[in-house]
């Protein structure tokens, strides 16, 4: 009886490994087919990066964040060692 359970567990593990291996093979194959971004994807990515940079610049140069950064840098420079 114990031998049958062990064989069943081993079969289940083997089946699981086979499915995982097949999934990884399909992912690798899909990655090989996707050779890179097209021109439209580069354009959208560039616009998104520029928009993110503009928002980040506005946040960092705002009065509240600028004051907090100046305060933090001032405290760090005045720290005694």
C-alpha positions as a Python dict, from the first residue, in 0.01 Angstrom:
ca = {
    (1, 'X'): (0, 0, 0),
    (2, 'X'): (280, 244, 90),
    (3, 'X'): (457, 163, -237),
    (4, 'X'): (146, 254, -436),
    (5, 'X'): (113, 591, -261),
    (6, 'X'): (480, 666, -325),
    (7, 'X'): (442, 575, -693),
    (8, 'X'): (131, 793, -719),
    (9, 'X'): (313, 1086, -555),
    (10, 'X'): (612, 1035, -786),
    (11, 'X'): (380, 1029, -1088),
    (12, 'X'): (212, 1351, -971),
    (13, 'X'): (548, 1523, -925),
    (14, 'X'): (661, 1405, -1269),
    (15, 'X'): (341, 1535, -1429),
    (16, 'X'): (384, 1870, -1250),
    (17, 'X'): (745, 1901, -1363),
    (18, 'X'): (639, 1824, -1718),
    (19, 'X'): (374, 2096, -1713),
    (20, 'X'): (610, 2352, -1563),
    (21, 'X'): (876, 2261, -1819),
    (22, 'X'): (626, 2300, -2101),
    (23, 'X'): (521, 2639, -1966),
    (24, 'X'): (882, 2760, -1950),
    (25, 'X'): (947, 2632, -2304),
    (26, 'X'): (646, 2827, -2431),
    (27, 'X'): (764, 3144, -2252),
    (28, 'X'): (1115, 3114, -2399),
    (29, 'X'): (969, 3058, -2745),
    (30, 'X'): (746, 3366, -2709),
    (31, 'X'): (1044, 3574, -2597),
    (32, 'X'): (1242, 3466, -2901),
    (33, 'X'): (962, 3574, -3136),
    (34, 'X'): (937, 3920, -2977),
    (35, 'X'): (1251, 4080, -3114),
    (36, 'X'): (1197, 4432, -2981),
    (37, 'X'): (987, 4742, -2984),
    (38, 'X'): (849, 4891, -3299),
    (39, 'X'): (876, 5260, -3384),
    (40, 'X'): (529, 5332, -3244),
    (41, 'X'): (619, 5166, -2914),
    (42, 'X'): (937, 5375, -2894),
    (43, 'X'): (733, 5690, -2956),
    (44, 'X'): (478, 5607, -2686),
    (45, 'X'): (754, 5510, -2442),
    (46, 'X'): (941, 5835, -2508),
    (47, 'X'): (628, 6045, -2458),
    (48, 'X'): (546, 5861, -2135),
    (49, 'X'): (901, 5910, -2005),
    (50, 'X'): (891, 6281, -2089),
    (51, 'X'): (553, 6323, -1918),
    (52, 'X'): (679, 6141, -1608),
    (53, 'X'): (991, 6362, -1602),
    (54, 'X'): (776, 6677, -1627),
    (55, 'X'): (554, 6567, -1339),
    (56, 'X'): (855, 6471, -1128),
    (57, 'X'): (1020, 6809, -1200),
    (58, 'X'): (706, 6994, -1093),
    (59, 'X'): (683, 6793, -770),
    (60, 'X'): (1049, 6836, -679),
    (61, 'X'): (1051, 7210, -752),
    (62, 'X'): (730, 7277, -557),
    (63, 'X'): (769, 7486, -241),
    (64, 'X'): (681, 7210, 2),
    (65, 'X'): (915, 6946, -139),
    (66, 'X'): (1193, 7197, -200),
    (67, 'X'): (1172, 7317, 161),
    (68, 'X'): (1173, 6961, 291),
    (69, 'X'): (1477, 6872, 79),
    (70, 'X'): (1664, 7184, 192),
    (71, 'X'): (1582, 7106, 555),
    (72, 'X'): (1694, 6744, 519),
    (73, 'X'): (2021, 6841, 349),
    (74, 'X'): (2084, 7113, 609),
    (75, 'X'): (2035, 6865, 895),
    (76, 'X'): (2267, 6616, 728),
    (77, 'X'): (2540, 6876, 680),
    (78, 'X'): (2510, 7005, 1038),
    (79, 'X'): (2530, 6657, 1192),
    (80, 'X'): (2819, 6608, 1431),
    (81, 'X'): (3037, 6300, 1400),
}
